[in-house]
Amino acid sequence: MRRTVTVFLIAALLAPCLCACGRRPAVQPEAFRGIPKEQLQEMREEILSRHADGSALSERETAEVEALRDQERRLENSWIFGEWQERHGARLIFRDDGTVSVGARGGYYDEVGVWKYISPEQPSFESTWTLVYDAAGDPVAIVARPEGESFVYPFHDSRKSVHEQLGDLQTAEETGFYFKKNQ
């Protein structure tokens, strides 16, 4: 009896390790650094061709296809890459691998657009960004924030400046921050 329980416990402890050995890890943003759009398309098509018979994609394959398509969208809009700066020093650095640096902020804009300094300043953070399209077909960058709600950057009429919003595509509200692209 004791031997059966011991064998069962060992099997239970090793089962997750054995199952995970055959799986490939999910695609991380760093894996996209420097890969051309054509190669990403080939990788996505390779995954989809394995299911040409109509079989369903696995959860992992679906996540990989979505990640590859997100990266393709980023590369289609490469003008966004680089540094964007706000007049009070806040900055954004969009990178081609889907990561973004959101700079420290020393204040905020009140409801009438007056700058209010805060102490201590809000620290900078690293995050990821996704590019989606709004109903008009214009690109919108969404930056995940550690606190919850995302920053939304709708590029409607300009590729050189953008007004920051907080929320999501449906309920975003202006923050007052206006970023310009550094050349």
mmCIF file with all atom_site columns, C-alpha atoms in Angstrom:
data_model
loop_
_atom_site.group_PDB
_atom_site.id
_atom_site.type_symbol
_atom_site.label_atom_id
_atom_site.label_alt_id
_atom_site.label_comp_id
_atom_site.label_asym_id
_atom_site.label_entity_id
_atom_site.label_seq_id
_atom_site.pdbx_PDB_ins_code
_atom_site.Cartn_x
_atom_site.Cartn_y
_atom_site.Cartn_z
_atom_site.occupancy
_atom_site.B_iso_or_equiv
_atom_site.pdbx_formal_charge
_atom_site.auth_seq_id
_atom_site.auth_comp_id
_atom_site.auth_asym_id
_atom_site.auth_atom_id
_atom_site.pdbx_PDB_model_num
ATOM 1   C CA . MET A 1 1   ? 0.000   0.000  0.000   1.00 0.00 ? 1   MET A CA 1
ATOM 2   C CA . ARG A 1 2   ? 2.755   2.393  0.968   1.00 0.00 ? 2   ARG A CA 1
ATOM 3   C CA . ARG A 1 3   ? 4.650   1.655  -2.237  1.00 0.00 ? 3   ARG A CA 1
ATOM 4   C CA . THR A 1 4   ? 1.527   2.350  -4.347  1.00 0.00 ? 4   THR A CA 1
ATOM 5   C CA . VAL A 1 5   ? 1.022   5.724  -2.681  1.00 0.00 ? 5   VAL A CA 1
ATOM 6   C CA . THR A 1 6   ? 4.677   6.643  -3.188  1.00 0.00 ? 6   THR A CA 1
ATOM 7   C CA . VAL A 1 7   ? 4.555   5.688  -6.879  1.00 0.00 ? 7   VAL A CA 1
ATOM 8   C CA . PHE A 1 8   ? 1.322   7.642  -7.287  1.00 0.00 ? 8   PHE A CA 1
ATOM 9   C CA . LEU A 1 9   ? 2.825   10.771 -5.649  1.00 0.00 ? 9   LEU A CA 1
ATOM 10  C CA . ILE A 1 10  ? 5.962   10.604 -7.797  1.00 0.00 ? 10  ILE A CA 1
ATOM 11  C CA . ALA A 1 11  ? 3.845   10.201 -10.936 1.00 0.00 ? 11  ALA A CA 1
ATOM 12  C CA . ALA A 1 12  ? 1.667   13.144 -9.927  1.00 0.00 ? 12  ALA A CA 1
ATOM 13  C CA . LEU A 1 13  ? 4.717   15.338 -9.371  1.00 0.00 ? 13  LEU A CA 1
ATOM 14  C CA . LEU A 1 14  ? 6.400   14.368 -12.645 1.00 0.00 ? 14  LEU A CA 1
ATOM 15  C CA . ALA A 1 15  ? 3.304   14.506 -14.874 1.00 0.00 ? 15  ALA A CA 1
ATOM 16  C CA . PRO A 1 16  ? 3.364   18.292 -15.436 1.00 0.00 ? 16  PRO A CA 1
ATOM 17  C CA . CYS A 1 17  ? 7.068   18.154 -16.310 1.00 0.00 ? 17  CYS A CA 1
ATOM 18  C CA . LEU A 1 18  ? 6.595   15.342 -18.796 1.00 0.00 ? 18  LEU A CA 1
ATOM 19  C CA . CYS A 1 19  ? 3.610   17.015 -20.448 1.00 0.00 ? 19  CYS A CA 1
ATOM 20  C CA . ALA A 1 20  ? 5.441   20.324 -20.822 1.00 0.00 ? 20  ALA A CA 1
ATOM 21  C CA . CYS A 1 21  ? 8.519   18.758 -22.433 1.00 0.00 ? 21  CYS A CA 1
ATOM 22  C CA . GLY A 1 22  ? 6.880   18.363 -25.847 1.00 0.00 ? 22  GLY A CA 1
ATOM 23  C CA . ARG A 1 23  ? 5.394   21.869 -25.919 1.00 0.00 ? 23  ARG A CA 1
ATOM 24  C CA . ARG A 1 24  ? 7.031   24.888 -27.415 1.00 0.00 ? 24  ARG A CA 1
ATOM 25  C CA . PRO A 1 25  ? 6.843   27.980 -25.245 1.00 0.00 ? 25  PRO A CA 1
ATOM 26  C CA . ALA A 1 26  ? 4.511   30.793 -26.295 1.00 0.00 ? 26  ALA A CA 1
ATOM 27  C CA . VAL A 1 27  ? 6.006   33.434 -28.575 1.00 0.00 ? 27  VAL A CA 1
ATOM 28  C CA . GLN A 1 28  ? 7.492   36.315 -26.579 1.00 0.00 ? 28  GLN A CA 1
ATOM 29  C CA . PRO A 1 29  ? 7.774   39.873 -27.996 1.00 0.00 ? 29  PRO A CA 1
ATOM 30  C CA . GLU A 1 30  ? 11.579  39.710 -27.930 1.00 0.00 ? 30  GLU A CA 1
ATOM 31  C CA . ALA A 1 31  ? 11.415  36.841 -30.423 1.00 0.00 ? 31  ALA A CA 1
ATOM 32  C CA . PHE A 1 32  ? 10.143  39.272 -33.093 1.00 0.00 ? 32  PHE A CA 1
ATOM 33  C CA . ARG A 1 33  ? 13.102  41.630 -32.927 1.00 0.00 ? 33  ARG A CA 1
ATOM 34  C CA . GLY A 1 34  ? 14.525  42.115 -36.421 1.00 0.00 ? 34  GLY A CA 1
ATOM 35  C CA . ILE A 1 35  ? 12.303  39.577 -38.217 1.00 0.00 ? 35  ILE A CA 1
ATOM 36  C CA . PRO A 1 36  ? 10.978  40.932 -41.540 1.00 0.00 ? 36  PRO A CA 1
ATOM 37  C CA . LYS A 1 37  ? 7.240   41.016 -42.239 1.00 0.00 ? 37  LYS A CA 1
ATOM 38  C CA . GLU A 1 38  ? 7.524   38.432 -45.029 1.00 0.00 ? 38  GLU A CA 1
ATOM 39  C CA . GLN A 1 39  ? 9.080   35.886 -42.691 1.00 0.00 ? 39  GLN A CA 1
ATOM 40  C CA . LEU A 1 40  ? 6.340   36.489 -40.107 1.00 0.00 ? 40  LEU A CA 1
ATOM 41  C CA . GLN A 1 41  ? 3.729   35.862 -42.800 1.00 0.00 ? 41  GLN A CA 1
ATOM 42  C CA . GLU A 1 42  ? 5.457   32.615 -43.753 1.00 0.00 ? 42  GLU A CA 1
ATOM 43  C CA . MET A 1 43  ? 5.512   31.499 -40.105 1.00 0.00 ? 43  MET A CA 1
ATOM 44  C CA . ARG A 1 44  ? 1.781   32.264 -39.755 1.00 0.00 ? 44  ARG A CA 1
ATOM 45  C CA . GLU A 1 45  ? 0.937   30.508 -43.027 1.00 0.00 ? 45  GLU A CA 1
ATOM 46  C CA . GLU A 1 46  ? 2.960   27.463 -41.965 1.00 0.00 ? 46  GLU A CA 1
ATOM 47  C CA . ILE A 1 47  ? 0.850   27.099 -38.831 1.00 0.00 ? 47  ILE A CA 1
ATOM 48  C CA . LEU A 1 48  ? -2.377  27.561 -40.771 1.00 0.00 ? 48  LEU A CA 1
ATOM 49  C CA . SER A 1 49  ? -1.307  25.104 -43.507 1.00 0.00 ? 49  SER A CA 1
ATOM 50  C CA . ARG A 1 50  ? -1.059  22.336 -40.913 1.00 0.00 ? 50  ARG A CA 1
ATOM 51  C CA . HIS A 1 51  ? -4.817  22.731 -40.530 1.00 0.00 ? 51  HIS A CA 1
ATOM 52  C CA . ALA A 1 52  ? -5.761  22.969 -44.215 1.00 0.00 ? 52  ALA A CA 1
ATOM 53  C CA . ASP A 1 53  ? -8.017  19.958 -43.690 1.00 0.00 ? 53  ASP A CA 1
ATOM 54  C CA . GLY A 1 54  ? -10.306 22.096 -41.520 1.00 0.00 ? 54  GLY A CA 1
ATOM 55  C CA . SER A 1 55  ? -9.092  20.829 -38.156 1.00 0.00 ? 55  SER A CA 1
ATOM 56  C CA . ALA A 1 56  ? -9.121  23.315 -35.296 1.00 0.00 ? 56  ALA A CA 1
ATOM 57  C CA . LEU A 1 57  ? -5.993  25.092 -34.139 1.00 0.00 ? 57  LEU A CA 1
ATOM 58  C CA . SER A 1 58  ? -4.774  24.299 -30.656 1.00 0.00 ? 58  SER A CA 1
ATOM 59  C CA . GLU A 1 59  ? -4.807  26.989 -27.994 1.00 0.00 ? 59  GLU A CA 1
ATOM 60  C CA . ARG A 1 60  ? -1.049  27.469 -28.379 1.00 0.00 ? 60  ARG A CA 1
ATOM 61  C CA . GLU A 1 61  ? -1.260  27.692 -32.171 1.00 0.00 ? 61  GLU A CA 1
ATOM 62  C CA . THR A 1 62  ? -4.074  30.220 -31.962 1.00 0.00 ? 62  THR A CA 1
ATOM 63  C CA . ALA A 1 63  ? -1.997  32.365 -29.594 1.00 0.00 ? 63  ALA A CA 1
ATOM 64  C CA . GLU A 1 64  ? 1.005   32.123 -31.942 1.00 0.00 ? 64  GLU A CA 1
ATOM 65  C CA . VAL A 1 65  ? -1.057  33.131 -34.990 1.00 0.00 ? 65  VAL A CA 1
ATOM 66  C CA . GLU A 1 66  ? -2.486  36.105 -33.074 1.00 0.00 ? 66  GLU A CA 1
ATOM 67  C CA . ALA A 1 67  ? 0.969   37.177 -31.883 1.00 0.00 ? 67  ALA A CA 1
ATOM 68  C CA . LEU A 1 68  ? 2.378   36.908 -35.414 1.00 0.00 ? 68  LEU A CA 1
ATOM 69  C CA . ARG A 1 69  ? -0.510  38.934 -36.854 1.00 0.00 ? 69  ARG A CA 1
ATOM 70  C CA . ASP A 1 70  ? -0.042  41.604 -34.137 1.00 0.00 ? 70  ASP A CA 1
ATOM 71  C CA . GLN A 1 71  ? 3.615   41.905 -35.114 1.00 0.00 ? 71  GLN A CA 1
ATOM 72  C CA . GLU A 1 72  ? 2.721   42.129 -38.808 1.00 0.00 ? 72  GLU A CA 1
ATOM 73  C CA . ARG A 1 73  ? 0.385   45.045 -37.995 1.00 0.00 ? 73  ARG A CA 1
ATOM 74  C CA . ARG A 1 74  ? 3.195   46.777 -36.089 1.00 0.00 ? 74  ARG A CA 1
ATOM 75  C CA . LEU A 1 75  ? 5.556   46.423 -39.049 1.00 0.00 ? 75  LEU A CA 1
ATOM 76  C CA . GLU A 1 76  ? 2.871   47.707 -41.454 1.00 0.00 ? 76  GLU A CA 1
ATOM 77  C CA . ASN A 1 77  ? 2.896   50.912 -39.380 1.00 0.00 ? 77  ASN A CA 1
ATOM 78  C CA . SER A 1 78  ? 6.624   51.297 -38.800 1.00 0.00 ? 78  SER A CA 1
ATOM 79  C CA . TRP A 1 79  ? 6.324   55.102 -38.660 1.00 0.00 ? 79  TRP A CA 1
ATOM 80  C CA . ILE A 1 80  ? 5.279   54.689 -35.003 1.00 0.00 ? 80  ILE A CA 1
ATOM 81  C CA . PHE A 1 81  ? 8.674   53.262 -33.954 1.00 0.00 ? 81  PHE A CA 1
ATOM 82  C CA . GLY A 1 82  ? 10.912  55.619 -32.026 1.00 0.00 ? 82  GLY A CA 1
ATOM 83  C CA . GLU A 1 83  ? 10.606  58.347 -29.428 1.00 0.00 ? 83  GLU A CA 1
ATOM 84  C CA . TRP A 1 84  ? 7.546   60.522 -28.864 1.00 0.00 ? 84  TRP A CA 1
ATOM 85  C CA . GLN A 1 85  ? 7.819   63.408 -26.400 1.00 0.00 ? 85  GLN A CA 1
ATOM 86  C CA . GLU A 1 86  ? 5.343   65.584 -24.511 1.00 0.00 ? 86  GLU A CA 1
ATOM 87  C CA . ARG A 1 87  ? 6.154   69.225 -23.705 1.00 0.00 ? 87  ARG A CA 1
ATOM 88  C CA . HIS A 1 88  ? 6.417   68.553 -19.956 1.00 0.00 ? 88  HIS A CA 1
ATOM 89  C CA . GLY A 1 89  ? 8.982   65.787 -20.414 1.00 0.00 ? 89  GLY A CA 1
ATOM 90  C CA . ALA A 1 90  ? 6.901   62.607 -20.558 1.00 0.00 ? 90  ALA A CA 1
ATOM 91  C CA . ARG A 1 91  ? 8.023   60.354 -23.378 1.00 0.00 ? 91  ARG A CA 1
ATOM 92  C CA . LEU A 1 92  ? 7.129   57.150 -25.135 1.00 0.00 ? 92  LEU A CA 1
ATOM 93  C CA . ILE A 1 93  ? 9.534   54.899 -26.976 1.00 0.00 ? 93  ILE A CA 1
ATOM 94  C CA . PHE A 1 94  ? 7.772   52.403 -29.245 1.00 0.00 ? 94  PHE A CA 1
ATOM 95  C CA . ARG A 1 95  ? 9.997   49.484 -30.299 1.00 0.00 ? 95  ARG A CA 1
ATOM 96  C CA . ASP A 1 96  ? 9.573   47.104 -33.222 1.00 0.00 ? 96  ASP A CA 1
ATOM 97  C CA . ASP A 1 97  ? 9.299   44.028 -30.999 1.00 0.00 ? 97  ASP A CA 1
ATOM 98  C CA . GLY A 1 98  ? 6.085   45.207 -29.315 1.00 0.00 ? 98  GLY A CA 1
ATOM 99  C CA . THR A 1 99  ? 7.651   46.680 -26.198 1.00 0.00 ? 99  THR A CA 1
ATOM 100 C CA . VAL A 1 100 ? 7.317   50.298 -25.120 1.00 0.00 ? 100 VAL A CA 1
ATOM 101 C CA . SER A 1 101 ? 8.994   52.517 -22.559 1.00 0.00 ? 101 SER A CA 1
ATOM 102 C CA . VAL A 1 102 ? 6.607   54.931 -20.869 1.00 0.00 ? 102 VAL A CA 1
ATOM 103 C CA . GLY A 1 103 ? 8.589   57.733 -19.262 1.00 0.00 ? 103 GLY A CA 1
ATOM 104 C CA . ALA A 1 104 ? 8.164   59.248 -15.815 1.00 0.00 ? 104 ALA A CA 1
ATOM 105 C CA . ARG A 1 105 ? 5.518   61.916 -15.352 1.00 0.00 ? 105 ARG A CA 1
ATOM 106 C CA . GLY A 1 106 ? 5.879   64.860 -13.014 1.00 0.00 ? 106 GLY A CA 1
ATOM 107 C CA . GLY A 1 107 ? 2.296   66.037 -13.232 1.00 0.00 ? 107 GLY A CA 1
ATOM 108 C CA . TYR A 1 108 ? -1.072  65.841 -14.936 1.00 0.00 ? 108 TYR A CA 1
ATOM 109 C CA . TYR A 1 109 ? -3.508  68.062 -16.806 1.00 0.00 ? 109 TYR A CA 1
ATOM 110 C CA . ASP A 1 110 ? -6.662  69.082 -14.939 1.00 0.00 ? 110 ASP A CA 1
ATOM 111 C CA . GLU A 1 111 ? -10.124 69.254 -16.530 1.00 0.00 ? 111 GLU A CA 1
ATOM 112 C CA . VAL A 1 112 ? -9.483  72.698 -18.093 1.00 0.00 ? 112 VAL A CA 1
ATOM 113 C CA . GLY A 1 113 ? -6.041  71.784 -19.437 1.00 0.00 ? 113 GLY A CA 1
ATOM 114 C CA . VAL A 1 114 ? -3.849  73.409 -16.785 1.00 0.00 ? 114 VAL A CA 1
ATOM 115 C CA . TRP A 1 115 ? -0.679  71.510 -15.885 1.00 0.00 ? 115 TRP A CA 1
ATOM 116 C CA . LYS A 1 116 ? -0.492  70.483 -12.203 1.00 0.00 ? 116 LYS A CA 1
ATOM 117 C CA . TYR A 1 117 ? 2.831   69.319 -10.783 1.00 0.00 ? 117 TYR A CA 1
ATOM 118 C CA . ILE A 1 118 ? 2.827   66.328 -8.431  1.00 0.00 ? 118 ILE A CA 1
ATOM 119 C CA . SER A 1 119 ? 5.408   65.088 -5.997  1.00 0.00 ? 119 SER A CA 1
ATOM 120 C CA . PRO A 1 120 ? 6.774   62.492 -6.191  1.00 0.00 ? 120 PRO A CA 1
ATOM 121 C CA . GLU A 1 121 ? 6.612   61.941 -9.913  1.00 0.00 ? 121 GLU A CA 1
ATOM 122 C CA . GLN A 1 122 ? 4.982   58.870 -11.404 1.00 0.00 ? 122 GLN A CA 1
ATOM 123 C CA . PRO A 1 123 ? 7.807   56.444 -12.257 1.00 0.00 ? 123 PRO A CA 1
ATOM 124 C CA . SER A 1 124 ? 8.536   55.195 -15.742 1.00 0.00 ? 124 SER A CA 1
ATOM 125 C CA . PHE A 1 125 ? 7.659   51.634 -16.721 1.00 0.00 ? 125 PHE A CA 1
ATOM 126 C CA . GLU A 1 126 ? 8.154   49.098 -19.479 1.00 0.00 ? 126 GLU A CA 1
ATOM 127 C CA . SER A 1 127 ? 5.136   47.532 -21.135 1.00 0.00 ? 127 SER A CA 1
ATOM 128 C CA . THR A 1 128 ? 3.854   46.081 -24.388 1.00 0.00 ? 128 THR A CA 1
ATOM 129 C CA . TRP A 1 129 ? 1.829   47.755 -27.108 1.00 0.00 ? 129 TRP A CA 1
ATOM 130 C CA . THR A 1 130 ? -0.689  46.443 -29.575 1.00 0.00 ? 130 THR A CA 1
ATOM 131 C CA . LEU A 1 131 ? -1.849  48.087 -32.761 1.00 0.00 ? 131 LEU A CA 1
ATOM 132 C CA . VAL A 1 132 ? -5.531  47.832 -33.674 1.00 0.00 ? 132 VAL A CA 1
ATOM 133 C CA . TYR A 1 133 ? -7.731  49.741 -36.085 1.00 0.00 ? 133 TYR A CA 1
ATOM 134 C CA . ASP A 1 134 ? -10.752 51.848 -35.156 1.00 0.00 ? 134 ASP A CA 1
ATOM 135 C CA . ALA A 1 135 ? -14.074 51.910 -37.053 1.00 0.00 ? 135 ALA A CA 1
ATOM 136 C CA . ALA A 1 136 ? -12.678 54.481 -39.518 1.00 0.00 ? 136 ALA A CA 1
ATOM 137 C CA . GLY A 1 137 ? -9.689  52.228 -40.292 1.00 0.00 ? 137 GLY A CA 1
ATOM 138 C CA . ASP A 1 138 ? -7.153  54.444 -38.513 1.00 0.00 ? 138 ASP A CA 1
ATOM 139 C CA . PRO A 1 139 ? -4.394  52.826 -36.429 1.00 0.00 ? 139 PRO A CA 1
ATOM 140 C CA . VAL A 1 140 ? -4.700  52.954 -32.635 1.00 0.00 ? 140 VAL A CA 1
ATOM 141 C CA . ALA A 1 141 ? -1.838  51.978 -30.320 1.00 0.00 ? 141 ALA A CA 1
ATOM 142 C CA . ILE A 1 142 ? -2.880  50.477 -26.985 1.00 0.00 ? 142 ILE A CA 1
ATOM 143 C CA . VAL A 1 143 ? -0.309  50.393 -24.183 1.00 0.00 ? 143 VAL A CA 1
ATOM 144 C CA . ALA A 1 144 ? -0.965  48.135 -21.189 1.00 0.00 ? 144 ALA A CA 1
ATOM 145 C CA . ARG A 1 145 ? -0.494  49.838 -17.816 1.00 0.00 ? 145 ARG A CA 1
ATOM 146 C CA . PRO A 1 146 ? 0.413   48.036 -14.587 1.00 0.00 ? 146 PRO A CA 1
ATOM 147 C CA . GLU A 1 147 ? -2.428  49.832 -12.755 1.00 0.00 ? 147 GLU A CA 1
ATOM 148 C CA . GLY A 1 148 ? -5.178  48.490 -14.985 1.00 0.00 ? 148 GLY A CA 1
ATOM 149 C CA . GLU A 1 149 ? -6.693  50.758 -17.627 1.00 0.00 ? 149 GLU A CA 1
ATOM 150 C CA . SER A 1 150 ? -4.641  51.115 -20.796 1.00 0.00 ? 150 SER A CA 1
ATOM 151 C CA . PHE A 1 151 ? -3.263  54.169 -22.531 1.00 0.00 ? 151 PHE A CA 1
ATOM 152 C CA . VAL A 1 152 ? -4.877  54.626 -25.945 1.00 0.00 ? 152 VAL A CA 1
ATOM 153 C CA . TYR A 1 153 ? -3.151  56.564 -28.756 1.00 0.00 ? 153 TYR A CA 1
ATOM 154 C CA . PRO A 1 154 ? -5.497  57.091 -31.749 1.00 0.00 ? 154 PRO A CA 1
ATOM 155 C CA . PHE A 1 155 ? -3.597  58.241 -34.854 1.00 0.00 ? 155 PHE A CA 1
ATOM 156 C CA . HIS A 1 156 ? -6.534  59.735 -36.772 1.00 0.00 ? 156 HIS A CA 1
ATOM 157 C CA . ASP A 1 157 ? -5.189  62.662 -38.736 1.00 0.00 ? 157 ASP A CA 1
ATOM 158 C CA . SER A 1 158 ? -1.469  62.734 -38.056 1.00 0.00 ? 158 SER A CA 1
ATOM 159 C CA . ARG A 1 159 ? 1.533   60.435 -38.023 1.00 0.00 ? 159 ARG A CA 1
ATOM 160 C CA . LYS A 1 160 ? 3.652   63.036 -36.211 1.00 0.00 ? 160 LYS A CA 1
ATOM 161 C CA . SER A 1 161 ? 1.504   63.784 -33.127 1.00 0.00 ? 161 SER A CA 1
ATOM 162 C CA . VAL A 1 162 ? -1.101  62.082 -30.954 1.00 0.00 ? 162 VAL A CA 1
ATOM 163 C CA . HIS A 1 163 ? -3.399  62.875 -28.026 1.00 0.00 ? 163 HIS A CA 1
ATOM 164 C CA . GLU A 1 164 ? -3.218  60.367 -25.176 1.00 0.00 ? 164 GLU A CA 1
ATOM 165 C CA . GLN A 1 165 ? -6.380  58.770 -23.814 1.00 0.00 ? 165 GLN A CA 1
ATOM 166 C CA . LEU A 1 166 ? -7.049  56.453 -20.885 1.00 0.00 ? 166 LEU A CA 1
ATOM 167 C CA . GLY A 1 167 ? -9.413  53.477 -21.030 1.00 0.00 ? 167 GLY A CA 1
ATOM 168 C CA . ASP A 1 168 ? -10.285 51.346 -24.045 1.00 0.00 ? 168 ASP A CA 1
ATOM 169 C CA . LEU A 1 169 ? -11.540 51.970 -27.578 1.00 0.00 ? 169 LEU A CA 1
ATOM 170 C CA . GLN A 1 170 ? -15.139 52.348 -26.386 1.00 0.00 ? 170 GLN A CA 1
ATOM 171 C CA . THR A 1 171 ? -14.723 54.459 -23.229 1.00 0.00 ? 171 THR A CA 1
ATOM 172 C CA . ALA A 1 172 ? -11.419 56.311 -23.625 1.00 0.00 ? 172 ALA A CA 1
ATOM 173 C CA . GLU A 1 173 ? -11.079 59.746 -22.035 1.00 0.00 ? 173 GLU A CA 1
ATOM 174 C CA . GLU A 1 174 ? -8.468  62.408 -22.854 1.00 0.00 ? 174 GLU A CA 1
ATOM 175 C CA . THR A 1 175 ? -5.596  62.754 -20.376 1.00 0.00 ? 175 THR A CA 1
ATOM 176 C CA . GLY A 1 176 ? -4.382  66.065 -21.790 1.00 0.00 ? 176 GLY A CA 1
ATOM 177 C CA . PHE A 1 177 ? -1.008  64.678 -22.863 1.00 0.00 ? 177 PHE A CA 1
ATOM 178 C CA . TYR A 1 178 ? -0.066  65.544 -26.440 1.00 0.00 ? 178 TYR A CA 1
ATOM 179 C CA . PHE A 1 179 ? 2.934   63.684 -27.819 1.00 0.00 ? 179 PHE A CA 1
ATOM 180 C CA . LYS A 1 180 ? 5.011   64.680 -30.850 1.00 0.00 ? 180 LYS A CA 1
ATOM 181 C CA . LYS A 1 181 ? 7.332   62.412 -32.782 1.00 0.00 ? 181 LYS A CA 1
ATOM 182 C CA . ASN A 1 182 ? 11.044  63.201 -32.423 1.00 0.00 ? 182 ASN A CA 1
ATOM 183 C CA . GLN A 1 183 ? 12.790  63.111 -35.779 1.00 0.00 ? 183 GLN A CA 1
#
